[in-house]
Coordinates of C-alpha atoms and ligand atoms in Angstrom, one line a residue:
Chain A
M1 CA -14.1 22.5 -26.3
A2 CA -13.2 22.0 -30.3
T3 CA -10.2 20.3 -29.9
R4 CA -12.0 17.3 -27.6
A5 CA -14.8 17.0 -30.1
L6 CA -12.1 16.7 -33.1
L7 CA -10.1 14.4 -31.1
H8 CA -12.9 11.8 -29.8
S9 CA -13.6 9.0 -32.4
Q10 CA -16.1 9.6 -34.4
D11 CA -15.1 8.0 -37.4
D12 CA -14.0 5.2 -35.0
P13 CA -14.3 1.8 -37.4
E14 CA -16.1 -0.4 -34.6
P15 CA -19.6 -1.1 -34.6
A16 CA -21.0 1.0 -32.1
R17 CA -24.8 -0.4 -32.5
Q18 CA -23.8 -3.9 -31.0
S19 CA -25.8 -4.9 -28.0
P20 CA -24.0 -4.1 -24.9
E21 CA -23.7 -7.7 -23.8
V22 CA -21.8 -8.4 -26.9
L23 CA -19.5 -5.5 -26.3
D24 CA -19.1 -6.5 -22.9
S25 CA -18.0 -9.6 -23.1
R26 CA -15.4 -8.1 -25.2
L27 CA -14.2 -6.0 -22.8
A28 CA -11.6 -6.7 -19.8
L29 CA -12.4 -3.7 -18.1
S30 CA -15.7 -0.7 -18.2
A31 CA -16.1 2.0 -16.6
K32 CA -18.6 4.4 -16.4
G33 CA -18.4 7.9 -15.0
L34 CA -16.0 7.3 -12.5
R35 CA -15.7 10.0 -10.0
K36 CA -13.5 10.6 -6.9
R37 CA -13.4 13.4 -4.1
Y38 CA -11.1 13.1 -1.6
G39 CA -11.6 13.9 2.2
D40 CA -10.4 17.4 1.6
G41 CA -12.8 18.2 -1.1
A42 CA -10.1 17.7 -3.9
E43 CA -11.8 16.2 -7.0
A44 CA -9.1 13.7 -8.3
L45 CA -11.4 12.3 -10.9
C46 CA -14.7 14.3 -12.7
G47 CA -16.1 11.0 -14.3
V48 CA -14.2 9.3 -16.3
D49 CA -15.0 6.2 -18.8
F50 CA -12.7 3.5 -20.1
A51 CA -13.2 0.5 -22.2
V52 CA -10.6 -2.1 -22.3
R53 CA -10.5 -4.7 -25.2
K54 CA -9.3 -7.9 -24.0
G55 CA -5.7 -8.6 -24.9
E56 CA -4.8 -4.8 -25.6
I57 CA -2.2 -3.0 -24.0
Y58 CA -3.9 0.3 -22.7
G59 CA -2.0 3.8 -21.3
L60 CA -3.8 6.0 -19.5
L61 CA -1.1 9.1 -20.0
G62 CA -1.1 12.0 -17.9
P63 CA 0.9 14.6 -16.2
N64 CA 1.5 14.7 -12.5
G65 CA -1.4 14.9 -10.7
A66 CA -3.8 14.2 -13.3
G67 CA -5.7 11.3 -11.5
K68 CA -3.7 8.6 -13.1
S69 CA -2.9 6.9 -9.6
T70 CA -6.4 7.3 -8.4
A71 CA -8.2 5.7 -11.4
V72 CA -5.8 2.6 -11.1
Q73 CA -6.6 2.4 -7.2
I74 CA -10.0 2.6 -7.0
L75 CA -10.0 0.2 -10.4
T76 CA -7.5 -2.5 -8.4
T77 CA -10.3 -2.4 -5.3
L78 CA -8.1 -0.1 -3.1
L79 CA -10.3 2.8 -3.2
L80 CA -14.0 3.6 -3.3
P81 CA -15.1 5.8 -6.3
T82 CA -17.3 8.7 -4.8
D83 CA -19.5 8.1 -8.1
G84 CA -19.8 5.7 -10.9
S85 CA -19.3 2.0 -11.4
A86 CA -16.6 0.0 -13.1
Q87 CA -16.5 -3.8 -14.1
V88 CA -13.5 -6.1 -14.5
F89 CA -14.6 -9.1 -16.7
G90 CA -18.0 -8.4 -15.6
R91 CA -17.4 -8.2 -12.1
D92 CA -18.0 -5.4 -10.1
I93 CA -15.4 -3.5 -8.7
V94 CA -17.2 -2.5 -5.2
R95 CA -19.6 -5.3 -4.9
D96 CA -17.4 -8.2 -6.3
Q97 CA -14.2 -7.2 -4.6
D98 CA -12.8 -10.6 -4.2
A99 CA -13.0 -12.2 -7.7
V100 CA -12.0 -8.9 -9.1
R101 CA -8.8 -9.1 -7.0
R102 CA -8.5 -13.0 -8.4
S103 CA -8.5 -11.8 -12.0
I104 CA -5.9 -8.7 -11.6
G105 CA -2.2 -8.3 -10.8
V106 CA -1.1 -4.9 -10.0
A107 CA 2.3 -3.4 -9.8
L108 CA 1.7 0.4 -8.0
Q109 CA 3.5 3.6 -8.3
D110 CA 4.6 3.0 -4.5
T111 CA 3.7 -0.3 -3.2
G112 CA 6.5 -1.4 -1.0
V113 CA 7.3 -5.4 0.1
D114 CA 8.9 -6.1 3.2
P115 CA 12.0 -5.1 3.2
L116 CA 13.1 -8.1 5.3
L117 CA 11.8 -10.7 3.5
T118 CA 14.1 -12.0 0.8
G119 CA 12.6 -11.6 -2.9
F120 CA 12.1 -15.3 -3.2
E121 CA 10.3 -15.4 0.1
A122 CA 8.2 -12.7 -1.0
L123 CA 7.1 -14.3 -4.0
E124 CA 6.4 -17.6 -2.4
L125 CA 4.1 -16.0 0.0
Q126 CA 2.2 -14.2 -2.4
S127 CA 1.4 -17.4 -4.4
R128 CA 0.3 -19.0 -1.4
L129 CA -1.8 -16.2 -0.6
Y130 CA -3.5 -16.7 -3.7
G131 CA -4.3 -20.4 -3.2
A132 CA -0.6 -22.4 -4.1
T133 CA 0.4 -25.6 -2.7
R134 CA 4.2 -24.8 -1.1
R135 CA 5.5 -26.8 -3.5
A136 CA 3.6 -24.9 -6.7
A137 CA 4.0 -21.5 -4.9
R138 CA 8.2 -22.5 -4.9
E139 CA 8.3 -23.3 -8.6
R140 CA 6.7 -20.0 -9.6
A141 CA 9.0 -18.4 -7.7
H142 CA 11.6 -19.7 -9.6
E143 CA 10.0 -19.2 -12.7
L144 CA 8.9 -15.7 -12.2
S145 CA 12.8 -14.9 -11.1
S146 CA 14.3 -16.4 -14.0
M147 CA 11.8 -14.6 -16.3
L148 CA 12.5 -10.9 -14.5
Q149 CA 16.5 -11.9 -14.0
L150 CA 16.2 -11.6 -10.8
E151 CA 18.2 -15.2 -9.9
N152 CA 21.0 -13.4 -8.4
F153 CA 19.1 -11.2 -5.9
A154 CA 16.4 -13.9 -5.2
H155 CA 18.0 -14.8 -2.1
R156 CA 18.9 -11.4 -0.7
R157 CA 16.8 -9.5 1.5
I158 CA 14.6 -6.9 0.0
A159 CA 15.9 -4.1 1.7
N160 CA 19.4 -4.3 -0.4
Y161 CA 17.5 -4.1 -3.5
S162 CA 18.2 -1.2 -6.0
G163 CA 15.0 0.9 -7.5
G164 CA 14.9 -1.3 -10.7
M165 CA 15.1 -4.8 -9.1
R166 CA 12.5 -3.4 -6.7
R167 CA 10.2 -2.6 -9.8
R168 CA 11.0 -6.2 -11.1
L169 CA 10.2 -7.7 -7.8
D170 CA 7.0 -5.8 -8.0
L171 CA 5.9 -6.7 -11.3
A172 CA 6.8 -10.6 -10.7
L173 CA 4.7 -10.4 -7.5
G174 CA 1.5 -9.1 -9.3
L175 CA 2.4 -11.8 -11.8
V176 CA 2.0 -14.9 -9.7
H177 CA -1.4 -15.9 -10.4
R178 CA -1.4 -15.2 -13.8
P179 CA -3.8 -12.5 -14.0
R180 CA -6.2 -11.8 -17.2
L181 CA -5.2 -8.3 -16.2
L182 CA -2.3 -6.6 -15.0
F183 CA -2.0 -2.9 -13.8
L184 CA 1.0 -1.4 -14.4
D185 CA 1.3 2.3 -12.6
E186 CA 4.1 4.2 -13.6
P187 CA 5.9 1.0 -14.5
T188 CA 9.1 3.1 -15.9
T189 CA 9.5 5.9 -13.8
G190 CA 13.0 6.0 -12.4
L191 CA 14.4 3.1 -14.6
D192 CA 17.4 4.1 -16.9
P193 CA 16.7 3.6 -20.6
L194 CA 18.0 -0.3 -21.0
S195 CA 16.0 -1.2 -18.1
R196 CA 13.0 0.6 -19.6
N197 CA 13.1 -1.2 -22.8
A198 CA 13.6 -4.6 -20.9
L199 CA 10.3 -3.9 -19.0
W200 CA 8.6 -2.9 -22.3
D201 CA 9.8 -6.4 -24.0
L202 CA 8.7 -8.2 -20.7
V203 CA 5.1 -6.2 -21.0
R204 CA 4.9 -7.4 -24.7
A205 CA 5.7 -11.0 -23.9
V206 CA 3.5 -11.2 -21.2
R207 CA 0.4 -9.9 -23.3
G208 CA 2.1 -12.3 -26.1
E209 CA 2.3 -15.4 -24.3
S210 CA -0.8 -15.5 -21.9
G211 CA -3.0 -12.7 -23.6
T212 CA -3.0 -10.8 -20.7
T213 CA -4.8 -7.5 -20.8
V214 CA -2.5 -4.8 -19.7
F215 CA -3.4 -1.5 -18.3
L216 CA -0.4 1.0 -17.5
T217 CA 0.1 4.8 -16.7
T218 CA 2.7 6.4 -18.0
Q219 CA 3.7 10.3 -18.3
Y220 CA 5.7 9.0 -21.4
L221 CA 4.7 9.7 -24.4
E222 CA 7.1 7.4 -26.1
E223 CA 6.4 4.9 -23.6
A224 CA 2.5 5.1 -24.8
D225 CA 3.3 5.2 -28.6
T226 CA 5.6 2.5 -28.7
L227 CA 3.9 0.1 -26.2
C228 CA 0.2 0.8 -26.1
D229 CA -2.5 -0.2 -28.8
R230 CA -4.8 2.4 -27.4
I231 CA -4.0 5.7 -25.1
A232 CA -6.4 7.9 -23.4
I233 CA -4.9 10.9 -22.1
L234 CA -6.1 12.1 -18.8
R235 CA -5.8 16.1 -17.8
A236 CA -7.0 17.3 -14.2
G237 CA -9.3 14.4 -13.9
T238 CA -11.1 14.5 -17.1
V239 CA -10.0 12.0 -20.5
V240 CA -9.5 14.5 -23.4
A241 CA -8.9 12.0 -25.8
E242 CA -8.8 8.2 -26.1
D243 CA -7.8 6.3 -29.3
T244 CA -4.9 4.6 -30.9
P245 CA -1.4 7.1 -30.9
S246 CA -1.5 6.7 -34.4
R247 CA -4.7 8.0 -34.9
L248 CA -4.4 10.4 -32.2
K249 CA -1.3 11.7 -34.1
R250 CA -3.5 11.5 -37.7
R251 CA -6.2 13.5 -35.8
M252 CA -4.3 16.5 -35.4
R253 CA -4.1 16.8 -38.9
R254 CA -1.3 19.6 -38.4
D255 CA 2.5 19.6 -38.7
V256 CA 4.6 21.2 -36.4
I257 CA 7.2 23.5 -37.4
E258 CA 10.1 24.7 -35.2
L259 CA 12.6 27.5 -35.6
E260 CA 15.5 27.7 -33.6
P261 CA 17.5 31.0 -33.9
E262 CA 21.5 30.3 -33.7
D263 CA 21.9 33.0 -30.9
P264 CA 19.1 32.3 -28.2
G265 CA 19.2 36.0 -27.4
Q266 CA 16.9 36.4 -30.7
V267 CA 14.6 33.8 -29.6
A268 CA 12.1 37.2 -28.7
A269 CA 12.6 38.7 -31.8
L270 CA 12.0 35.7 -33.9
L271 CA 8.7 35.0 -32.0
R272 CA 7.4 38.5 -32.7
L273 CA 8.7 37.9 -36.6
V274 CA 6.8 34.5 -36.6
R275 CA 3.4 35.7 -35.2
R276 CA 3.2 38.4 -37.8
I277 CA 2.4 35.4 -39.9
Q278 CA 1.1 32.6 -37.8
P279 CA -0.5 34.5 -34.4
A280 CA -0.9 31.1 -32.5
A281 CA 3.1 30.6 -32.7
T282 CA 4.5 29.6 -29.3
L283 CA 7.3 29.5 -27.4
E284 CA 8.8 26.2 -26.6
R285 CA 12.2 26.1 -24.9
E286 CA 14.7 28.1 -27.0
A287 CA 12.4 27.3 -30.0
V288 CA 9.8 28.9 -31.7
R289 CA 7.0 26.2 -32.5
V290 CA 3.6 26.5 -34.7
H291 CA 1.3 24.2 -35.6
V292 CA 0.1 24.9 -39.3
S293 CA -2.2 22.6 -41.9
H294 CA 0.4 22.8 -44.8
G295 CA 3.8 22.5 -43.0
A296 CA 5.5 22.8 -45.9
T297 CA 3.8 25.7 -47.4
I298 CA 4.1 27.8 -44.7
A299 CA 7.9 26.9 -43.9
Q300 CA 9.1 28.5 -47.1
E301 CA 7.1 31.4 -46.4
L302 CA 8.5 31.5 -42.7
L303 CA 11.9 31.1 -44.1
A304 CA 12.2 33.9 -46.3
A305 CA 10.7 36.4 -43.5
V306 CA 13.1 35.1 -41.3
A307 CA 16.1 35.5 -44.2
G308 CA 14.7 38.8 -44.7
A309 CA 15.1 40.1 -41.1
G310 CA 18.9 38.4 -40.8
I311 CA 18.1 35.9 -38.0
A312 CA 20.3 33.0 -38.5
L313 CA 18.8 29.8 -37.9
A314 CA 20.7 26.9 -35.7
G315 CA 17.4 24.5 -36.4
L316 CA 14.5 23.8 -38.6
R317 CA 12.1 21.0 -38.4
V318 CA 8.6 20.4 -40.1
A319 CA 7.1 17.3 -38.9
P320 CA 4.1 15.4 -38.8
P321 CA 3.0 16.0 -34.6
T322 CA 4.3 13.6 -32.6
L323 CA 2.5 12.5 -29.2
D324 CA 4.4 14.9 -27.1
D325 CA 2.6 17.7 -29.6
V326 CA -0.9 16.4 -29.0
F327 CA -0.2 15.9 -25.5
L328 CA 1.1 19.5 -24.9
E329 CA -2.2 20.9 -27.1
L330 CA -4.6 19.0 -24.9
T331 CA -3.1 19.8 -21.9
R332 CA -2.5 23.1 -22.6
E333 CA -5.8 24.3 -23.8
D334 CA -7.3 25.8 -20.6
G335 CA -4.2 27.9 -20.0
G336 CA -1.6 24.9 -18.9
T337 CA -1.7 21.9 -16.6
D338 CA -2.1 21.1 -13.2
T339 CA 2.1 20.2 -12.8
G340 CA 0.8 19.0 -9.0
E341 CA 3.2 19.2 -6.3
E342 CA 4.9 16.3 -6.2
A343 CA 6.9 14.9 -9.0
Chain B
M1 CA -13.2 -21.2 7.5
L2 CA -9.8 -23.9 6.2
R3 CA -8.7 -21.4 4.0
F4 CA -9.3 -18.6 6.4
L5 CA -7.2 -20.4 8.9
E6 CA -4.8 -20.8 6.2
E7 CA -4.0 -17.2 5.4
L8 CA -3.8 -16.5 8.9
W9 CA -1.5 -18.7 9.5
L10 CA 0.8 -17.9 6.3
L11 CA 0.3 -14.2 7.3
T12 CA 1.2 -14.8 11.1
G13 CA 4.3 -17.5 10.0
R14 CA 5.9 -14.3 8.0
S15 CA 5.2 -11.8 10.8
L16 CA 7.0 -14.3 12.8
K17 CA 9.8 -14.8 10.9
V18 CA 10.9 -11.1 10.3
T19 CA 10.2 -10.7 13.7
L20 CA 13.2 -13.0 14.7
R21 CA 15.5 -11.2 11.9
E22 CA 15.1 -7.7 13.8
P23 CA 15.0 -9.4 17.5
W24 CA 16.4 -6.0 19.1
A25 CA 12.7 -4.7 18.2
V26 CA 11.3 -7.3 20.9
I27 CA 14.4 -8.0 23.4
P28 CA 14.2 -4.4 25.4
N29 CA 10.9 -5.1 26.0
I30 CA 11.7 -8.5 27.7
G31 CA 14.4 -6.7 29.2
I32 CA 12.3 -4.0 31.0
S33 CA 10.0 -7.0 32.3
L34 CA 13.1 -8.6 34.1
F35 CA 14.2 -5.3 35.3
F36 CA 10.7 -4.9 37.1
L37 CA 11.3 -8.2 38.4
F38 CA 14.7 -8.2 39.8
V39 CA 14.8 -4.5 40.6
Y40 CA 11.2 -4.6 42.8
D41 CA 11.8 -7.8 44.1
A42 CA 15.4 -6.8 45.2
G43 CA 14.5 -3.6 46.7
L44 CA 11.0 -4.2 47.9
S45 CA 11.0 -7.8 49.2
G46 CA 11.3 -6.9 52.6
I47 CA 7.5 -5.3 53.0
A48 CA 6.0 -9.0 52.2
Q49 CA 6.8 -9.3 56.0
L50 CA 3.8 -6.8 56.6
P51 CA 0.7 -9.0 57.3
A52 CA -1.3 -7.6 54.6
F53 CA 0.5 -9.6 52.2
G54 CA -0.8 -12.4 54.2
G55 CA 2.4 -14.3 53.9
V56 CA 2.9 -14.6 49.6
P57 CA 6.5 -13.9 49.3
Y58 CA 7.0 -10.5 47.3
L59 CA 8.7 -12.5 44.2
A60 CA 5.2 -14.1 43.6
F61 CA 3.6 -10.5 44.3
I62 CA 5.5 -8.5 41.7
L63 CA 5.6 -11.3 39.2
P64 CA 2.3 -10.4 37.6
V65 CA 3.3 -6.9 37.3
A66 CA 6.4 -8.1 34.9
L67 CA 4.0 -10.1 33.2
V68 CA 1.7 -7.4 32.7
S69 CA 4.1 -5.1 31.6
G70 CA 5.3 -7.6 29.0
S71 CA 2.5 -8.6 27.7
V72 CA 1.5 -4.9 27.3
G73 CA 4.6 -4.7 25.3
G74 CA 3.9 -8.1 23.3
A75 CA 0.6 -6.3 22.2
G76 CA 2.5 -2.9 21.3
A77 CA 4.6 -5.3 19.0
A78 CA 1.2 -6.2 17.4
G79 CA 0.9 -2.6 16.6
Q80 CA 4.3 -1.9 15.6
A81 CA 4.4 -4.6 13.1
L82 CA 1.3 -3.4 11.6
I83 CA 2.5 0.4 11.4
R84 CA 6.0 -1.3 9.6
D85 CA 3.6 -2.7 7.1
L86 CA 1.7 0.1 6.3
E87 CA 4.8 2.4 6.2
S88 CA 6.6 -0.1 3.9
R89 CA 3.4 -0.3 2.3
Y90 CA 3.5 -3.7 1.6
F91 CA 0.0 -3.9 3.5
T92 CA -1.3 -2.5 0.2
K93 CA 0.6 -5.5 -1.4
L94 CA -1.5 -7.7 0.7
R95 CA -5.0 -5.7 0.4
L96 CA -4.6 -6.5 -3.4
T97 CA -4.7 -10.2 -2.5
P98 CA -7.9 -11.8 -2.1
V99 CA -7.0 -12.8 1.2
S100 CA -9.8 -12.4 4.4
R101 CA -9.4 -9.0 5.7
T102 CA -9.8 -10.3 8.9
A103 CA -7.1 -12.5 8.5
L104 CA -4.8 -9.2 7.4
V105 CA -5.8 -7.7 10.8
M106 CA -5.4 -10.5 12.7
A107 CA -2.2 -11.7 11.6
P108 CA -0.1 -9.5 13.5
M109 CA -2.3 -9.9 16.7
L110 CA -1.6 -13.4 16.7
S111 CA 1.8 -13.1 16.3
G112 CA 2.3 -10.7 19.2
M113 CA 0.1 -13.4 21.0
I114 CA 2.9 -15.9 20.0
Q115 CA 6.1 -13.8 20.8
L116 CA 3.9 -12.6 24.3
V117 CA 3.6 -16.7 25.2
A118 CA 6.8 -17.3 24.5
Q119 CA 8.1 -14.4 26.8
T120 CA 5.9 -15.1 30.0
V121 CA 7.4 -18.4 29.5
L122 CA 10.7 -17.3 30.2
I123 CA 9.9 -14.8 32.5
L124 CA 8.1 -17.4 35.1
L125 CA 11.3 -19.9 34.3
V126 CA 13.6 -16.9 35.5
A127 CA 11.1 -16.5 38.2
L128 CA 11.1 -20.0 38.8
A129 CA 15.1 -20.0 38.8
L130 CA 14.5 -16.7 41.5
G131 CA 13.1 -19.0 43.7
L132 CA 9.6 -18.7 43.0
K133 CA 7.4 -21.5 44.6
L134 CA 4.1 -22.7 42.3
P135 CA 1.7 -24.4 44.8
G136 CA -0.4 -24.5 42.2
G137 CA 1.6 -26.3 40.3
L138 CA 1.8 -26.8 36.1
L139 CA -1.7 -26.0 36.0
A140 CA -1.3 -22.5 37.9
A141 CA 1.7 -21.3 35.4
V142 CA -0.6 -22.2 32.4
G143 CA -3.3 -20.1 33.9
V144 CA -0.4 -17.0 34.4
V145 CA 0.4 -17.3 30.9
V146 CA -3.3 -17.5 29.3
L147 CA -4.3 -14.6 31.6
A148 CA -1.0 -12.7 30.4
A149 CA -2.1 -13.7 26.7
G150 CA -5.9 -12.8 27.3
W151 CA -4.8 -9.3 28.6
G152 CA -2.4 -8.7 26.1
L153 CA -4.7 -9.4 23.4
G154 CA -7.2 -7.0 24.9
F155 CA -4.0 -4.7 24.5
A156 CA -3.1 -6.0 21.1
G157 CA -6.7 -5.2 19.6
Y158 CA -6.4 -1.4 21.2
A159 CA -2.7 -1.2 19.4
V160 CA -3.7 -2.6 16.1
G161 CA -6.7 -0.1 15.8
T162 CA -4.4 2.9 16.9
A163 CA -2.0 1.9 14.2
L164 CA -4.8 1.6 11.7
R165 CA -6.2 4.5 12.4
S166 CA -3.3 6.7 12.7
R167 CA -1.1 5.0 10.0
S168 CA 2.0 6.5 12.2
G169 CA 4.5 4.7 14.0
R170 CA 5.0 8.4 16.4
T171 CA 1.2 8.3 17.0
A172 CA 0.7 4.7 17.9
Q173 CA 3.7 4.6 20.1
A174 CA 2.4 7.8 22.0
A175 CA -0.9 5.7 22.3
T176 CA 0.5 3.0 24.3
F177 CA 1.5 5.4 26.8
I178 CA -1.6 4.7 28.2
F179 CA -0.3 1.4 29.5
F180 CA 1.3 3.8 32.5
P181 CA -2.0 4.9 34.1
L182 CA -3.4 1.1 34.0
L183 CA -0.1 -0.5 35.1
F184 CA 0.5 1.9 38.0
L185 CA -2.5 3.4 39.0
S186 CA -3.1 -0.3 40.8
D187 CA -2.1 -2.4 43.7
T188 CA 1.0 -2.7 41.7
F189 CA 3.7 -2.5 44.5
V190 CA 1.7 -3.1 47.8
P191 CA -1.9 -5.0 48.5
L192 CA -5.0 -2.2 48.4
T193 CA -5.4 -2.3 51.9
L194 CA -2.0 -0.6 52.3
I195 CA -2.7 2.0 49.5
K196 CA -3.4 5.3 51.9
A197 CA -4.6 8.2 49.4
G198 CA -8.1 7.8 48.7
W199 CA -7.9 8.5 44.9
M200 CA -5.5 5.9 44.0
R201 CA -7.8 3.3 45.9
V202 CA -10.7 4.8 43.6
A203 CA -8.7 4.6 40.5
A204 CA -7.3 1.3 41.6
H205 CA -10.7 -0.3 41.9
V206 CA -11.7 0.9 38.6
N207 CA -8.8 0.1 36.7
P208 CA -9.4 -3.7 35.2
T209 CA -5.5 -4.3 35.5
T210 CA -6.0 -4.6 39.5
Y211 CA -8.3 -7.6 38.7
V212 CA -5.6 -9.2 36.5
F213 CA -2.9 -9.2 39.0
D214 CA -5.2 -10.4 41.7
A215 CA -5.9 -13.0 39.6
M216 CA -2.2 -14.0 38.8
R217 CA -1.6 -13.5 42.0
S218 CA -4.0 -15.9 43.4
L219 CA -2.8 -18.2 41.3
L220 CA 0.8 -17.8 42.2
A221 CA -0.2 -18.1 45.8
H222 CA -2.7 -20.7 46.0
G223 CA -3.4 -22.2 43.0
L224 CA -6.9 -22.5 41.5
V225 CA -9.1 -20.1 43.3
A226 CA -12.7 -19.3 41.9
A227 CA -13.6 -15.9 43.1
P228 CA -9.9 -14.2 41.5
L229 CA -9.8 -15.6 38.8
L230 CA -13.3 -15.0 37.5
R231 CA -12.8 -11.6 38.3
G232 CA -9.7 -11.2 36.4
L233 CA -11.3 -13.3 33.2
A234 CA -13.8 -10.9 33.5
A235 CA -11.9 -7.9 33.3
I236 CA -9.9 -9.2 30.4
V237 CA -13.1 -10.2 28.1
A238 CA -14.8 -6.7 29.1
L239 CA -11.3 -5.1 27.7
A240 CA -10.9 -7.5 24.7
V241 CA -14.4 -6.8 23.7
V242 CA -14.0 -3.0 23.9
T243 CA -10.4 -3.2 22.0
L244 CA -11.4 -5.7 19.4
G245 CA -14.4 -3.9 18.6
F246 CA -12.6 -1.1 18.0
A247 CA -10.0 -2.7 15.9
V248 CA -12.6 -4.7 14.0
Y249 CA -14.4 -1.0 13.3
T250 CA -11.1 0.9 12.4
A251 CA -10.4 -2.2 10.1
Q252 CA -13.9 -1.8 8.3
R253 CA -13.5 2.1 7.9
T254 CA -10.1 2.0 6.8
L255 CA -9.4 -0.8 4.5
R256 CA -12.5 -0.4 2.3
D257 CA -10.9 3.3 1.8
A258 CA -7.5 4.2 2.4
Ligands
ATP401 N1 -4.6 10.4 -0.5 C1 -5.2 11.7 -1.1 N2 -5.7 12.7 -0.5 C2 -5.8 13.9 -1.0 N3 -5.7 14.2 -1.9 C3 -5.3 13.0 -3.2 C4 -4.7 11.7 -2.4 N4 -4.0 11.5 -3.9 C5 -4.0 12.2 -4.2 N5 -4.7 13.1 -4.4 C6 -4.7 14.5 -5.4 O1 -5.7 14.2 -6.3 C7 -5.0 14.5 -7.8 C8 -4.8 13.2 -8.3 O2 -3.5 12.8 -7.7 P1 -3.2 11.2 -8.6 O3 -2.3 10.6 -7.5 O4 -4.1 10.2 -8.5 O5 -2.3 11.7 -9.6 P2 -1.2 11.0 -10.9 O6 -2.0 11.4 -12.2 O7 -0.9 9.4 -10.6 O8 0.2 11.9 -10.7 P3 1.6 11.2 -10.7 O9 2.2 11.3 -12.0 O10 2.4 12.3 -9.9 O11 1.8 10.2 -10.3 C9 -4.0 15.3 -7.2 O12 -4.2 16.6 -6.9 C10 -3.7 15.1 -5.9 O13 -2.8 16.0 -5.3
MG402 MG1 0.8 8.5 -9.8

């Protein structure tokens, strides 16, 4: 796995030699060798490590079935790991579940709220379950419904909420006790672009105001790129890369060239042509894509060849790698991803 | 301990609140109990002339059947409430809070018990309106309510245990069909002495429901009499120990890793 070695931070400026205790006190979450084997024998996590620093927004990025939800459920005490250990602010997720539960807020990918309650009632009850007095619970419910723009629906039954409203309520429920670490499992899946942006702002605001650490999962590279301080890329239960978004992109040290023929029927001919110069070229939808170390130089060479062959181009892109490229590269290396059944 | 009671109260309160918002989930159950009372009393009351009844009016004889079927239904409601939360995934949300796991499992049972007590009182009032005489007075009525609640609790343990184990409404519903043999393989309609089939008499002797029926009937007809009452309580305790043990065991297994 050459790519893997390449992408792991070797030149990380973080002082790696500090004693473990000093390092630990700066971590909101640390996990070592987490494994999960489900009852049916499927291994969803094959030994993953996380080190999430206090106050950072940490993204776990991976395709369907990569094991993101499994990781979140283990870290939030809902599932027991088959092997490995993890601590949240130094408290063990298996031995000290109550302390962990008190310090975390969670919005899962598919939790629900009792549809017969109103949003306000759900918020109030949630506060009280964390020990708030009736009065404090009511105040907090007001506060959160205005923060998440739920006021207009707060007194309606949850059964009548739209998907986006439910998401917001779910997030509000995760925030009632002002957790120091917030877990969000695919918080923006299924949201329209406007709501997605609003949610990003909200996550940033939560981190900004109270220094809350955020651990979120996503399938969207754009989301990880704009929102997260650091990301880990998970593929089939293994973390294949972990770094800041910009450094991940830089580590690729390669540009991307994409050529799109005017006539889609010529794409195969174009691919053959490009492969003569760059054998690693791949087909990406209607375009031919190739990763190279000096984009501009190779592009000239390719363009000359294409012009010589008389293929008209509809599009040409020469660009530094996007996170998408990193992602595709990493999740492709062993012959494609586990795309999973559920979408 | 105080914290535990508070959690239990909060969760039970919420469970009752949503039950009242969807009353059609419980109304049929009360209907069935009242149906037993009306139909069997109207259709069978003549047989109470037989000496085997010892002068007990048929209304007092059949009333426990209505009460026990009602209490089983109330207990089934506890299982259904839990299933509802499992299916809506609200239960997962509750599991993420630091609330006591025992309170999580006991709250639906307690709310089922409260419904059941209200329902028992209602059925008793209907029976009084139909002309039931209570020689044992209020104490006997309270005794009957306690027996119904205890029997219901035993059943609630079973319902909640199967709900947690199966996590599916249909399976849990199917599991409550055990209620039929328990209710009918007993001295349900006539005293044991009038049952002729040998296997039925054996079944009635092993069936704990028989002792609950007898305890209630004795309370209704004669007031507090130690022997039948103690046998009834013993049957209830035996059932409750088994089913609550099953519920706690299942909860411990499934709540840790689900
Ligand atoms: N309860 C379960 N029992 C058995 N296998 C499971 C269970 N939950 C998940 N899996 C399997 O474990 C693997 C990881 O699933 P997981 O839900 O963690 O992925 P994910 O990254 O969250 O995917 P998605 O993006 O679709 O939400 C998948 O192969 C899935 O089929
Ligand atoms: Mg998931």
